[in-house]
PDB file of C-alpha atoms in Angstrom:
ATOM      1  CA  MET A   1     -42.813  27.798  12.801  1.00  0.00           C
ATOM      2  CA  LEU A   2     -41.860  25.410   9.986  1.00  0.00           C
ATOM      3  CA  ARG A   3     -41.087  21.862  11.072  1.00  0.00           C
ATOM      4  CA  ALA A   4     -39.426  19.047   9.088  1.00  0.00           C
ATOM      5  CA  PRO A   5     -41.427  15.842   8.669  1.00  0.00           C
ATOM      6  CA  LEU A   6     -40.408  12.916  10.879  1.00  0.00           C
ATOM      7  CA  TRP A   7     -39.467  10.727   7.889  1.00  0.00           C
ATOM      8  CA  LEU A   8     -36.913  13.362   6.771  1.00  0.00           C
ATOM      9  CA  ILE A   9     -35.366  13.537  10.242  1.00  0.00           C
ATOM     10  CA  GLY A  10     -35.186   9.719  10.357  1.00  0.00           C
ATOM     11  CA  LEU A  11     -33.585   9.608   6.897  1.00  0.00           C
ATOM     12  CA  LEU A  12     -30.946  12.150   7.973  1.00  0.00           C
ATOM     13  CA  ILE A  13     -30.140  10.116  11.102  1.00  0.00           C
ATOM     14  CA  ILE A  14     -29.761   6.903   9.059  1.00  0.00           C
ATOM     15  CA  ALA A  15     -27.541   8.729   6.527  1.00  0.00           C
ATOM     16  CA  ALA A  16     -25.333  10.044   9.355  1.00  0.00           C
ATOM     17  CA  ILE A  17     -24.957   6.529  10.777  1.00  0.00           C
ATOM     18  CA  VAL A  18     -24.057   5.083   7.345  1.00  0.00           C
ATOM     19  CA  VAL A  19     -21.451   7.805   6.742  1.00  0.00           C
ATOM     20  CA  GLY A  20     -20.009   7.261  10.227  1.00  0.00           C
ATOM     21  CA  VAL A  21     -19.696   3.487   9.742  1.00  0.00           C
ATOM     22  CA  TYR A  22     -18.115   3.984   6.298  1.00  0.00           C
ATOM     23  CA  ALA A  23     -15.611   6.491   7.707  1.00  0.00           C
ATOM     24  CA  TYR A  24     -14.753   4.176  10.610  1.00  0.00           C
ATOM     25  CA  TYR A  25     -13.795   1.331   8.252  1.00  0.00           C
ATOM     26  CA  THR A  26     -11.960   3.378   5.608  1.00  0.00           C
ATOM     27  CA  THR A  27     -10.059   6.245   7.215  1.00  0.00           C
ATOM     28  CA  PRO A  28      -8.070   6.992  10.350  1.00  0.00           C
ATOM     29  CA  LEU A  29      -9.899   8.922  13.036  1.00  0.00           C
ATOM     30  CA  PRO A  30      -9.207  12.692  13.149  1.00  0.00           C
ATOM     31  CA  TYR A  31      -8.057  14.969  15.983  1.00  0.00           C
ATOM     32  CA  GLY A  32      -5.631  12.440  17.457  1.00  0.00           C
ATOM     33  CA  LEU A  33      -8.387   9.921  18.188  1.00  0.00           C
ATOM     34  CA  GLY A  34      -6.621   7.424  15.903  1.00  0.00           C
ATOM     35  CA  GLU A  35      -3.962   7.064  18.601  1.00  0.00           C
ATOM     36  CA  LEU A  36      -6.599   6.043  21.151  1.00  0.00           C
ATOM     37  CA  VAL A  37      -8.950   3.931  19.017  1.00  0.00           C
ATOM     38  CA  SER A  38      -7.564   1.513  16.425  1.00  0.00           C
ATOM     39  CA  THR A  39      -9.829   1.326  13.363  1.00  0.00           C
ATOM     40  CA  PRO A  40      -9.513  -0.995  10.340  1.00  0.00           C
ATOM     41  CA  GLY A  41      -8.845   2.007   8.098  1.00  0.00           C
ATOM     42  CA  GLY A  42      -6.538   3.756  10.503  1.00  0.00           C
ATOM     43  CA  ARG A  43      -3.686   1.375  11.194  1.00  0.00           C
ATOM     44  CA  ASN A  44      -0.893   3.708  12.128  1.00  0.00           C
ATOM     45  CA  ALA A  45       2.492   3.170  10.548  1.00  0.00           C
ATOM     46  CA  PRO A  46       5.531   4.278  12.516  1.00  0.00           C
ATOM     47  CA  VAL A  47       7.129   7.309  10.924  1.00  0.00           C
ATOM     48  CA  ALA A  48      10.791   8.066  11.457  1.00  0.00           C
ATOM     49  CA  ALA A  49      11.736  11.638  12.276  1.00  0.00           C
ATOM     50  CA  LEU A  50      14.310  11.854   9.477  1.00  0.00           C
ATOM     51  CA  PRO A  51      15.366   9.018   7.204  1.00  0.00           C
ATOM     52  CA  THR A  52      19.005   8.073   7.450  1.00  0.00           C
ATOM     53  CA  GLU A  53      19.368   5.611   4.571  1.00  0.00           C
ATOM     54  CA  VAL A  54      20.236   6.639   1.048  1.00  0.00           C
ATOM     55  CA  PRO A  55      17.755   5.483  -1.633  1.00  0.00           C
ATOM     56  CA  GLY A  56      18.932   2.255  -3.185  1.00  0.00           C
ATOM     57  CA  ALA A  57      21.785   1.989  -0.692  1.00  0.00           C
ATOM     58  CA  ALA A  58      23.752  -1.211  -1.090  1.00  0.00           C
ATOM     59  CA  GLY A  59      22.977  -3.625   1.689  1.00  0.00           C
ATOM     60  CA  ALA A  60      19.670  -1.992   2.710  1.00  0.00           C
ATOM     61  CA  ARG A  61      17.739  -4.981   4.042  1.00  0.00           C
ATOM     62  CA  ALA A  62      14.815  -5.629   6.329  1.00  0.00           C
ATOM     63  CA  PRO A  63      13.828  -8.923   7.955  1.00  0.00           C
ATOM     64  CA  ALA A  64      10.414 -10.439   7.175  1.00  0.00           C
ATOM     65  CA  GLY A  65       7.608  -8.471   8.805  1.00  0.00           C
ATOM     66  CA  GLN A  66       9.700  -5.318   9.229  1.00  0.00           C
ATOM     67  CA  PRO A  67       9.529  -2.195   7.021  1.00  0.00           C
ATOM     68  CA  LEU A  68      12.327  -1.568   4.533  1.00  0.00           C
ATOM     69  CA  THR A  69      13.316   2.095   4.710  1.00  0.00           C
ATOM     70  CA  LEU A  70      14.735   3.667   1.551  1.00  0.00           C
ATOM     71  CA  GLY A  71      15.185   7.365   2.147  1.00  0.00           C
ATOM     72  CA  ALA A  72      11.751   8.849   2.682  1.00  0.00           C
ATOM     73  CA  ALA A  73      10.005   5.695   1.466  1.00  0.00           C
ATOM     74  CA  SER A  74       9.193   2.604   3.458  1.00  0.00           C
ATOM     75  CA  VAL A  75       7.902  -0.741   2.197  1.00  0.00           C
ATOM     76  CA  LEU A  76       6.271  -3.338   4.432  1.00  0.00           C
ATOM     77  CA  VAL A  77       5.236  -6.734   3.012  1.00  0.00           C
ATOM     78  CA  ASN A  78       2.177  -7.906   4.948  1.00  0.00           C
ATOM     79  CA  SER A  79       1.650 -11.252   3.204  1.00  0.00           C
ATOM     80  CA  VAL A  80       2.612 -13.359   0.190  1.00  0.00           C
ATOM     81  CA  ALA A  81       0.239 -15.548  -1.839  1.00  0.00           C
ATOM     82  CA  ARG A  82       2.054 -17.945  -4.176  1.00  0.00           C
ATOM     83  CA  ASN A  83       0.777 -19.776  -7.296  1.00  0.00           C
ATOM     84  CA  GLN A  84      -2.389 -17.686  -7.624  1.00  0.00           C
ATOM     85  CA  ASP A  85      -4.750 -18.134 -10.585  1.00  0.00           C
ATOM     86  CA  LEU A  86      -6.208 -14.649 -11.132  1.00  0.00           C
ATOM     87  CA  THR A  87      -8.857 -15.870 -13.602  1.00  0.00           C
ATOM     88  CA  THR A  88     -10.878 -17.730 -10.930  1.00  0.00           C
ATOM     89  CA  GLY A  89     -13.564 -16.307  -8.697  1.00  0.00           C
ATOM     90  CA  GLY A  90     -14.439 -13.401 -11.008  1.00  0.00           C
ATOM     91  CA  ARG A  91     -11.110 -11.660 -10.468  1.00  0.00           C
ATOM     92  CA  GLY A  92     -10.765 -10.825 -14.148  1.00  0.00           C
ATOM     93  CA  GLY A  93      -6.997 -11.210 -14.196  1.00  0.00           C
ATOM     94  CA  PRO A  94      -4.786 -12.570 -16.953  1.00  0.00           C
ATOM     95  CA  PRO A  95      -4.087 -16.318 -17.191  1.00  0.00           C
ATOM     96  CA  GLY A  96      -0.945 -17.671 -15.556  1.00  0.00           C
ATOM     97  CA  SER A  97       0.576 -18.439 -12.176  1.00  0.00           C
ATOM     98  CA  PHE A  98       1.173 -15.355 -10.044  1.00  0.00           C
ATOM     99  CA  THR A  99       2.778 -14.432  -6.757  1.00  0.00           C
ATOM    100  CA  VAL A 100       0.757 -11.639  -5.130  1.00  0.00           C
ATOM    101  CA  LEU A 101       2.285  -9.436  -2.431  1.00  0.00           C
ATOM    102  CA  ASP A 102       0.092  -7.475  -0.014  1.00  0.00           C
ATOM    103  CA  LEU A 103       2.215  -4.499   0.922  1.00  0.00           C
ATOM    104  CA  GLN A 104       2.124  -1.047   2.445  1.00  0.00           C
ATOM    105  CA  LEU A 105       4.062   1.880   0.977  1.00  0.00           C
ATOM    106  CA  GLY A 106       4.788   4.781   3.304  1.00  0.00           C
ATOM    107  CA  ASN A 107       6.111   8.241   2.549  1.00  0.00           C
ATOM    108  CA  ALA A 108       7.766  10.066   5.452  1.00  0.00           C
ATOM    109  CA  GLY A 109       9.061  12.830   3.185  1.00  0.00           C
ATOM    110  CA  ASN A 110       7.838  16.251   2.113  1.00  0.00           C
ATOM    111  CA  GLU A 111       7.172  15.412  -1.545  1.00  0.00           C
ATOM    112  CA  PRO A 112       4.801  12.925  -3.194  1.00  0.00           C
ATOM    113  CA  LEU A 113       6.292   9.492  -3.904  1.00  0.00           C
ATOM    114  CA  THR A 114       5.525   8.099  -7.361  1.00  0.00           C
ATOM    115  CA  PRO A 115       6.520   4.428  -7.698  1.00  0.00           C
ATOM    116  CA  SER A 116       7.051   2.856 -11.117  1.00  0.00           C
ATOM    117  CA  LEU A 117       6.897  -0.758 -12.285  1.00  0.00           C
ATOM    118  CA  SER A 118      10.680  -0.938 -12.558  1.00  0.00           C
ATOM    119  CA  ASP A 119      11.081  -0.056  -8.845  1.00  0.00           C
ATOM    120  CA  PHE A 120      10.100  -3.613  -7.804  1.00  0.00           C
ATOM    121  CA  ARG A 121      11.715  -6.991  -8.593  1.00  0.00           C
ATOM    122  CA  LEU A 122      10.932 -10.369  -7.075  1.00  0.00           C
ATOM    123  CA  VAL A 123      13.853 -12.788  -6.742  1.00  0.00           C
ATOM    124  CA  ASP A 124      13.391 -16.510  -6.156  1.00  0.00           C
ATOM    125  CA  ASP A 125      15.630 -19.057  -4.432  1.00  0.00           C
ATOM    126  CA  ARG A 126      17.395 -19.837  -7.749  1.00  0.00           C
ATOM    127  CA  GLY A 127      18.290 -16.192  -8.377  1.00  0.00           C
ATOM    128  CA  ARG A 128      15.652 -15.696 -11.097  1.00  0.00           C
ATOM    129  CA  SER A 129      14.170 -12.201 -11.226  1.00  0.00           C
ATOM    130  CA  TYR A 130      10.502 -11.390 -11.948  1.00  0.00           C
ATOM    131  CA  ALA A 131       9.006  -8.026 -12.933  1.00  0.00           C
ATOM    132  CA  VAL A 132       5.665  -6.608 -11.815  1.00  0.00           C
ATOM    133  CA  ASP A 133       2.834  -7.597 -14.158  1.00  0.00           C
ATOM    134  CA  ALA A 134       0.877  -4.353 -14.678  1.00  0.00           C
ATOM    135  CA  GLU A 135      -2.365  -5.992 -15.855  1.00  0.00           C
ATOM    136  CA  ALA A 136      -2.407  -8.562 -13.046  1.00  0.00           C
ATOM    137  CA  THR A 137      -1.596  -5.880 -10.464  1.00  0.00           C
ATOM    138  CA  ARG A 138      -4.410  -3.663 -11.733  1.00  0.00           C
ATOM    139  CA  SER A 139      -6.990  -6.491 -11.678  1.00  0.00           C
ATOM    140  CA  THR A 140      -5.882  -7.719  -8.223  1.00  0.00           C
ATOM    141  CA  ASN A 141      -6.180  -4.223  -6.731  1.00  0.00           C
ATOM    142  CA  SER A 142      -9.535  -3.695  -8.414  1.00  0.00           C
ATOM    143  CA  PHE A 143     -10.848  -7.016  -7.104  1.00  0.00           C
ATOM    144  CA  GLY A 144      -9.471  -6.310  -3.604  1.00  0.00           C
ATOM    145  CA  HIS A 145     -10.825  -2.732  -3.585  1.00  0.00           C
ATOM    146  CA  ARG A 146      -7.352  -1.273  -3.216  1.00  0.00           C
ATOM    147  CA  ARG A 147      -5.621   1.568  -4.989  1.00  0.00           C
ATOM    148  CA  ASP A 148      -3.177   0.678  -7.758  1.00  0.00           C
ATOM    149  CA  VAL A 149      -0.116   2.609  -6.600  1.00  0.00           C
ATOM    150  CA  PHE A 150       1.130   2.972 -10.189  1.00  0.00           C
ATOM    151  CA  ASP A 151      -1.906   5.109 -11.090  1.00  0.00           C
ATOM    152  CA  ALA A 152      -1.273   7.740  -8.392  1.00  0.00           C
ATOM    153  CA  SER A 153       1.353   8.880  -5.925  1.00  0.00           C
ATOM    154  CA  VAL A 154       1.763   8.357  -2.187  1.00  0.00           C
ATOM    155  CA  PRO A 155       1.193  11.756  -0.527  1.00  0.00           C
ATOM    156  CA  PRO A 156       3.724  13.234   1.922  1.00  0.00           C
ATOM    157  CA  GLY A 157       3.246  11.710   5.359  1.00  0.00           C
ATOM    158  CA  GLY A 158       0.836   9.137   3.912  1.00  0.00           C
ATOM    159  CA  ARG A 159       0.719   5.430   3.302  1.00  0.00           C
ATOM    160  CA  VAL A 160      -1.009   3.206   0.760  1.00  0.00           C
ATOM    161  CA  ASP A 161      -2.002  -0.444   1.071  1.00  0.00           C
ATOM    162  CA  THR A 162      -1.741  -2.134  -2.323  1.00  0.00           C
ATOM    163  CA  TYR A 163      -1.124  -5.435  -4.083  1.00  0.00           C
ATOM    164  CA  LEU A 164       1.707  -6.251  -6.479  1.00  0.00           C
ATOM    165  CA  ALA A 165       1.362  -9.256  -8.799  1.00  0.00           C
ATOM    166  CA  PHE A 166       4.350 -11.005 -10.381  1.00  0.00           C
ATOM    167  CA  GLU A 167       3.962 -13.746 -12.993  1.00  0.00           C
ATOM    168  CA  THR A 168       6.183 -16.536 -11.683  1.00  0.00           C
ATOM    169  CA  THR A 169       6.875 -20.103 -12.729  1.00  0.00           C
ATOM    170  CA  ALA A 170       5.055 -22.878 -10.885  1.00  0.00           C
ATOM    171  CA  ASP A 171       8.302 -24.086  -9.285  1.00  0.00           C
ATOM    172  CA  ALA A 172       9.375 -20.609  -8.136  1.00  0.00           C
ATOM    173  CA  ASN A 173       9.926 -20.015  -4.442  1.00  0.00           C
ATOM    174  CA  PRO A 174      10.106 -16.198  -4.081  1.00  0.00           C
ATOM    175  CA  GLN A 175      12.569 -15.195  -1.396  1.00  0.00           C
ATOM    176  CA  THR A 176      13.230 -11.477  -1.760  1.00  0.00           C
ATOM    177  CA  LEU A 177      11.534  -8.302  -2.939  1.00  0.00           C
ATOM    178  CA  ARG A 178      14.044  -5.800  -4.304  1.00  0.00           C
ATOM    179  CA  VAL A 179      12.891  -2.200  -4.151  1.00  0.00           C
ATOM    180  CA  VAL A 180      14.639   0.821  -5.663  1.00  0.00           C
ATOM    181  CA  MET A 181      12.687   3.997  -4.894  1.00  0.00           C
ATOM    182  CA  GLY A 182      12.382   6.889  -2.521  1.00  0.00           C
ATOM    183  CA  TYR A 183      14.604   9.801  -1.836  1.00  0.00           C
ATOM    184  CA  GLY A 184      16.720  11.006   1.022  1.00  0.00           C
ATOM    185  CA  GLU A 185      17.588  14.390   2.427  1.00  0.00           C
ATOM    186  CA  ALA A 186      21.051  15.461   3.464  1.00  0.00           C
ATOM    187  CA  ALA A 187      21.537  18.508   5.652  1.00  0.00           C
ATOM    188  CA  LEU A 188      24.007  21.002   4.241  1.00  0.00           C
ATOM    189  CA  PRO A 189      26.772  22.482   6.375  1.00  0.00           C
ATOM    190  CA  THR A 190      26.265  26.044   7.447  1.00  0.00           C
ATOM    191  CA  ALA A 191      27.981  28.645   5.315  1.00  0.00           C
ATOM    192  CA  THR A 192      30.843  30.556   6.897  1.00  0.00           C
ATOM    193  CA  GLN A 193      32.230  33.782   5.503  1.00  0.00           C
TER     194      GLN A 193
END
């Protein structure tokens, strides 16, 4: 009978532990266990059964800390960091003063959601509008080990934690994030003949 050396068995056990710890911190638990055990990678976002808002509907608003639902898409701002210098601390970002939003994009629909830079605008207390800075967003996500949502789509039923960086003036006091994305589904009446 052929037997594996003890060092190989020990190496396999250590590898299994490392993979298990990595999976615990990066992904939700499978088989419904994510509902019982909350993991850092498996924060569950509430998913509506069927979105009722029309994408870009006038007056679609959400209070701070609550998700904004736009059709099948939802946007939740977790935190705001104002007047950030992205060149310090080895971040590798462009020079300037930036407002960085930590947000979560959710897709409750049946098709992938592909955000674009023009889907997001930051508005300050004076009514000035700021666009997403693509280079600063890319470097902030790279530094924070997050996925740049403009490089890929949000899968159906999925969510993505990402950063958005806006170059703002030093005296800016951002008040609102305007989002225009997502899609809705309208049920058709039954045909009668």
